[in-house]
CSV table of C-alpha atoms and ligand atoms in Angstrom, one decimal:
chain,number,residue,atom,x,y,z
A,17,MET,CA,0.0,-0.1,0.0
A,18,SER,CA,1.2,3.5,-0.8
A,19,SER,CA,2.4,5.6,2.2
A,20,SER,CA,-0.3,8.2,1.6
A,21,HIS,CA,-3.0,5.4,1.9
A,22,VAL,CA,-1.5,4.3,5.1
A,23,ALA,CA,-1.5,7.8,6.4
A,24,ARG,CA,-5.0,8.4,5.5
A,25,HIS,CA,-6.2,5.2,6.9
A,26,LEU,CA,-4.4,6.1,10.0
A,27,GLU,CA,-6.2,9.3,10.3
A,28,GLU,CA,-9.6,7.6,9.8
A,29,VAL,CA,-8.8,5.3,12.7
A,30,ARG,CA,-8.0,8.1,14.8
A,31,GLN,CA,-11.2,9.9,14.1
A,32,ARG,CA,-12.9,6.7,14.9
A,33,ILE,CA,-11.2,6.4,18.3
A,34,ALA,CA,-12.0,10.2,19.0
A,35,LYS,CA,-15.6,9.8,18.3
A,36,ALA,CA,-16.0,6.6,20.2
A,37,ALA,CA,-14.2,8.2,23.2
A,38,ALA,CA,-16.5,11.2,22.9
A,39,ASP,CA,-19.6,9.0,22.9
A,40,ALA,CA,-18.3,7.2,25.9
A,41,SER,CA,-17.4,10.6,27.7
A,42,ARG,CA,-13.8,9.7,27.8
A,43,ASP,CA,-10.7,11.7,26.9
A,44,ALA,CA,-9.4,10.2,23.5
A,45,SER,CA,-5.9,10.3,25.0
A,46,SER,CA,-6.9,7.6,27.4
A,47,VAL,CA,-6.9,5.1,24.3
A,48,THR,CA,-3.7,4.1,22.8
A,49,LEU,CA,-3.6,3.1,19.2
A,50,LEU,CA,-1.6,-0.1,18.4
A,51,ALA,CA,-1.1,-0.5,14.7
A,52,VAL,CA,-1.1,-4.3,13.9
A,53,SER,CA,1.5,-4.7,11.0
A,54,LYS,CA,1.5,-8.5,10.7
A,55,THR,CA,2.0,-9.6,7.3
A,56,PHE,CA,2.9,-6.2,6.1
A,57,PRO,CA,6.3,-5.1,5.1
A,58,ALA,CA,8.6,-2.8,7.0
A,59,GLU,CA,7.9,0.0,4.5
A,60,ASP,CA,4.4,0.1,5.6
A,61,VAL,CA,5.5,0.4,9.3
A,62,ARG,CA,7.8,3.3,8.2
A,63,ALA,CA,4.8,4.9,6.4
A,64,ALA,CA,2.9,4.7,9.7
A,65,PHE,CA,5.7,6.1,11.7
A,66,ASN,CA,6.2,9.1,9.4
A,67,ALA,CA,2.5,9.7,9.9
A,68,GLY,CA,3.0,9.8,13.6
A,69,GLN,CA,2.2,6.2,14.8
A,70,ARG,CA,4.7,4.9,17.4
A,71,ALA,CA,3.2,1.5,18.8
A,72,PHE,CA,3.2,-1.6,16.5
A,73,GLY,CA,1.8,-5.1,17.2
A,74,GLU,CA,3.1,-8.3,15.5
A,75,ASN,CA,1.9,-11.9,15.9
A,76,TYR,CA,4.7,-14.0,14.1
A,77,VAL,CA,8.0,-14.3,15.8
A,78,GLN,CA,10.2,-14.7,12.6
A,79,GLU,CA,8.6,-12.2,10.7
A,80,ALA,CA,8.5,-9.6,13.5
A,81,VAL,CA,12.1,-10.0,14.2
A,82,ALA,CA,13.1,-9.4,10.6
A,83,LYS,CA,11.0,-6.4,10.5
A,84,ILE,CA,12.3,-5.0,13.7
A,85,ALA,CA,15.9,-5.5,12.4
A,86,GLY,CA,15.0,-3.9,9.1
A,87,LEU,CA,13.7,-0.8,11.0
A,88,ALA,CA,16.7,-0.7,13.7
A,89,ASP,CA,17.2,3.0,12.8
A,90,LEU,CA,13.8,3.7,14.5
A,91,ARG,CA,14.3,1.2,17.4
A,92,SER,CA,14.5,3.8,20.1
A,93,GLU,CA,11.3,5.4,19.0
A,94,ILE,CA,8.9,2.5,18.1
A,95,GLU,CA,7.3,0.3,20.9
A,96,TRP,CA,7.1,-3.3,19.7
A,97,HIS,CA,4.1,-5.4,21.1
A,98,PHE,CA,3.9,-9.2,20.5
A,99,ILE,CA,0.2,-10.1,20.3
A,100,GLY,CA,0.3,-13.6,18.8
A,101,PRO,CA,0.4,-17.0,20.3
A,102,LEU,CA,3.5,-17.7,22.1
A,103,GLN,CA,5.4,-21.2,22.3
A,104,SER,CA,8.0,-21.8,24.9
A,105,ASN,CA,10.9,-22.2,22.4
A,106,LYS,CA,10.2,-18.6,21.0
A,107,THR,CA,10.1,-16.9,24.4
A,108,LYS,CA,13.9,-16.0,24.4
A,109,VAL,CA,13.8,-14.0,21.0
A,110,VAL,CA,10.4,-12.4,22.0
A,111,SER,CA,11.8,-11.3,25.6
A,112,GLU,CA,14.9,-10.0,23.9
A,113,ASN,CA,13.4,-8.0,21.1
A,114,PHE,CA,9.8,-6.6,22.4
A,115,ASP,CA,8.7,-4.0,24.7
A,116,TRP,CA,5.3,-5.7,25.6
A,117,VAL,CA,3.7,-9.1,25.3
A,118,HIS,CA,-0.1,-9.4,25.2
A,119,SER,CA,-0.7,-12.9,24.9
A,120,VAL,CA,0.6,-14.5,28.2
A,121,ASP,CA,-1.7,-17.3,29.2
A,122,ARG,CA,0.6,-19.7,31.4
A,123,LEU,CA,2.9,-19.3,34.3
A,124,LYS,CA,5.6,-21.3,32.5
A,125,ILE,CA,5.7,-18.7,29.4
A,126,ALA,CA,5.8,-15.8,31.9
A,127,GLU,CA,8.7,-17.3,33.9
A,128,ARG,CA,10.7,-18.0,30.7
A,129,LEU,CA,10.1,-14.4,29.5
A,130,ASN,CA,11.2,-13.1,33.1
A,131,GLU,CA,14.4,-15.3,33.1
A,132,GLN,CA,15.3,-14.4,29.6
A,133,ARG,CA,14.8,-10.6,29.7
A,134,PRO,CA,18.2,-9.4,29.1
A,135,ASP,CA,20.1,-7.6,32.1
A,136,GLY,CA,19.7,-3.9,31.8
A,137,SER,CA,16.5,-3.8,29.8
A,138,PRO,CA,13.6,-2.2,31.5
A,139,ARG,CA,10.9,-4.6,32.6
A,140,LEU,CA,8.8,-6.5,29.9
A,141,ASN,CA,5.3,-5.2,30.0
A,142,VAL,CA,2.8,-8.1,29.9
A,143,CYS,CA,-0.9,-8.6,29.8
A,144,LEU,CA,-2.8,-11.7,30.6
A,145,GLN,CA,-4.8,-13.0,27.6
A,146,ILE,CA,-8.3,-14.2,28.9
A,147,ASN,CA,-10.8,-16.2,27.0
A,148,VAL,CA,-14.0,-14.2,27.3
A,149,SER,CA,-15.9,-16.0,24.5
A,150,GLY,CA,-15.6,-19.5,26.3
A,151,GLU,CA,-14.7,-21.4,23.1
A,152,ASP,CA,-12.4,-24.1,23.6
A,153,SER,CA,-10.5,-23.5,20.4
A,154,LYS,CA,-9.4,-20.1,21.4
A,155,SER,CA,-6.3,-19.2,23.4
A,156,GLY,CA,-6.3,-17.4,26.7
A,157,ILE,CA,-7.2,-18.5,30.2
A,158,ALA,CA,-10.5,-18.9,31.6
A,159,PRO,CA,-11.8,-16.0,33.6
A,160,ASP,CA,-11.9,-17.9,36.9
A,161,ASP,CA,-8.1,-18.6,36.8
A,162,ALA,CA,-7.0,-15.0,36.1
A,163,LEU,CA,-6.8,-13.9,39.7
A,164,ALA,CA,-4.3,-16.5,40.8
A,165,LEU,CA,-2.2,-16.4,37.6
A,166,ALA,CA,-2.1,-12.5,37.8
A,167,HIS,CA,-0.7,-12.5,41.4
A,168,GLN,CA,2.0,-15.1,40.5
A,169,ILE,CA,3.1,-13.1,37.2
A,170,ALA,CA,3.0,-9.9,39.3
A,171,ALA,CA,5.6,-11.2,41.5
A,172,LEU,CA,8.1,-11.9,38.7
A,173,PRO,CA,10.8,-9.1,38.9
A,174,ARG,CA,11.7,-8.4,35.2
A,175,LEU,CA,8.1,-8.4,34.1
A,176,HIS,CA,5.6,-5.5,34.8
A,177,LEU,CA,2.1,-6.9,34.6
A,178,ARG,CA,0.0,-4.2,32.9
A,179,GLY,CA,-3.4,-5.7,32.3
A,180,LEU,CA,-5.7,-8.0,30.3
A,181,MET,CA,-6.1,-8.8,26.8
A,182,ALA,CA,-8.9,-10.4,24.8
A,183,ILE,CA,-10.0,-11.4,21.2
A,184,PRO,CA,-13.6,-11.7,21.3
A,185,GLU,CA,-15.6,-13.6,18.6
A,186,PRO,CA,-16.9,-11.6,16.1
A,187,ALA,CA,-20.5,-10.3,16.5
A,188,ALA,CA,-22.9,-8.2,14.5
A,189,THR,CA,-24.5,-5.6,16.5
A,190,LEU,CA,-22.9,-3.2,18.9
A,191,ASP,CA,-24.7,-4.7,21.9
A,192,GLU,CA,-23.3,-8.1,21.1
A,193,GLN,CA,-19.9,-6.8,20.7
A,194,ARG,CA,-20.0,-4.8,23.9
A,195,ALA,CA,-20.8,-7.9,26.1
A,196,PRO,CA,-17.4,-9.7,25.9
A,197,HIS,CA,-15.5,-6.4,26.3
A,198,ARG,CA,-17.6,-5.6,29.4
A,199,ARG,CA,-16.8,-9.0,30.7
A,200,LEU,CA,-13.0,-8.3,30.4
A,201,ARG,CA,-13.4,-5.0,32.1
A,202,GLU,CA,-15.2,-6.7,35.0
A,203,ILE,CA,-12.3,-9.1,35.4
A,204,MET,CA,-9.9,-6.4,35.5
A,205,ASP,CA,-12.0,-4.5,38.3
A,206,THR,CA,-11.9,-7.7,40.2
A,207,LEU,CA,-8.3,-7.9,40.0
A,208,ARG,CA,-7.7,-4.4,40.9
A,209,ALA,CA,-10.0,-4.7,43.9
A,210,ASP,CA,-7.8,-7.6,45.1
A,211,GLY,CA,-4.8,-5.2,45.0
A,212,LEU,CA,-3.3,-5.7,41.6
A,213,GLU,CA,-2.1,-2.5,40.1
A,214,LEU,CA,-3.3,-2.7,36.5
A,215,ASP,CA,-3.8,0.0,33.8
A,216,THR,CA,-4.2,-1.5,30.5
A,217,LEU,CA,-7.3,-3.3,28.9
A,218,SER,CA,-6.1,-4.3,25.4
A,219,MET,CA,-9.4,-4.9,23.4
A,220,GLY,CA,-10.8,-3.8,20.2
A,221,MET,CA,-9.9,-4.6,16.7
A,222,SER,CA,-11.0,-3.1,13.3
A,223,ALA,CA,-14.5,-4.4,13.5
A,224,ASP,CA,-15.2,-3.5,17.1
A,225,ILE,CA,-13.2,-0.5,18.1
A,226,GLU,CA,-16.3,1.4,19.2
A,227,ALA,CA,-17.7,-1.3,21.5
A,228,ALA,CA,-14.3,-1.9,23.0
A,229,ILE,CA,-14.0,1.9,23.7
A,230,LEU,CA,-17.4,2.1,25.1
A,231,GLU,CA,-16.5,-0.5,27.5
A,232,GLY,CA,-13.3,0.9,28.7
A,233,ALA,CA,-10.4,-0.2,26.3
A,234,THR,CA,-7.2,1.5,26.9
A,235,MET,CA,-5.4,-0.1,24.0
A,236,VAL,CA,-7.1,-1.0,20.7
A,237,ARG,CA,-5.3,-3.2,18.3
A,238,ILE,CA,-5.9,-2.3,14.6
A,239,GLY,CA,-4.6,-3.9,11.5
A,240,THR,CA,-6.9,-4.2,8.4
A,241,ALA,CA,-8.4,-0.5,8.9
A,242,ILE,CA,-4.9,0.8,8.8
A,243,PHE,CA,-2.9,-1.4,6.4
A,244,GLY,CA,-5.7,-3.1,4.6
A,245,ALA,CA,-6.7,-6.8,4.0
A,246,ARG,CA,-4.1,-9.4,4.8
A,247,ASP,CA,-2.6,-11.8,2.3
A,248,TYR,CA,-1.5,-15.0,3.9
A,249,SER,CA,-0.4,-16.7,0.6
A,250,HIS,CA,3.3,-15.9,1.0
U,471,LIG,C1,-4.3,-9.5,13.6
U,471,LIG,C2,-4.9,-9.2,14.9
U,471,LIG,C3,-5.3,-7.8,15.2
U,471,LIG,C4,-5.8,-6.9,14.2
U,471,LIG,O1,-7.0,-7.4,13.7
U,471,LIG,P1,-7.8,-6.5,12.6
U,471,LIG,O2,-9.1,-6.9,12.6
U,471,LIG,O3,-7.2,-6.5,11.2
U,471,LIG,O4,-7.8,-5.1,12.9
U,471,LIG,C5,-5.6,-7.5,16.7
U,471,LIG,N1,-5.3,-8.4,17.6
U,471,LIG,C6,-4.8,-9.6,17.3
U,471,LIG,C7,-4.4,-10.3,18.6
U,471,LIG,C8,-4.5,-10.0,16.1
U,471,LIG,O5,-4.0,-11.2,15.9
């Protein structure tokens, strides 16, 4: 996609965020836009960067690490977020290359990220991925397990537990979209009431930004609406 398209789409997404925030009587600055660049080349990330975007999300470790290396000149200004499923054998490269991981769903993965975080790096920001749709096939932990796991992860010194992430099932209406987002916010409220200091609700994608912001999202993860439809054939 041409850089002017990326810039225009980015501006449209910012407008959607501003409108949804206004509808929710929230300050638009309370919602961080994470641009999900998976499957798109480094040039598209650079175009978004030149249009003012600073936080980027990636799902596939190998693709992401190559892209991060290709954009090394921007490394100190870009925040890289890992948002995809994470296997044990990939934790080291993720812990060494990313600033955030949104998809932590097991203590073992968190412990490895903690052990493998390089000396001298700031703490790795992490979110617990919660399965709010209740489907067996989706990743994420059951809501009932969130509190215990959150306390265990909060104790790991090289991680900074920031909050919760979810990928709700697609739904047609605004009300249907809001329900799982509300569920995630309620789980976060429960964890905070139990003494955990959390500030991040990572929810909302291209199709349900508005529902997520109405329910309190602080970080929306947007791919298609910025970069276009993904092509997985390569
Ligand atoms: C791909 C992806 C997104 C972006 O989805 P779009 O519908 O393209 O905005 C957000 N979050 C996660 C976890 C993803 O894998």
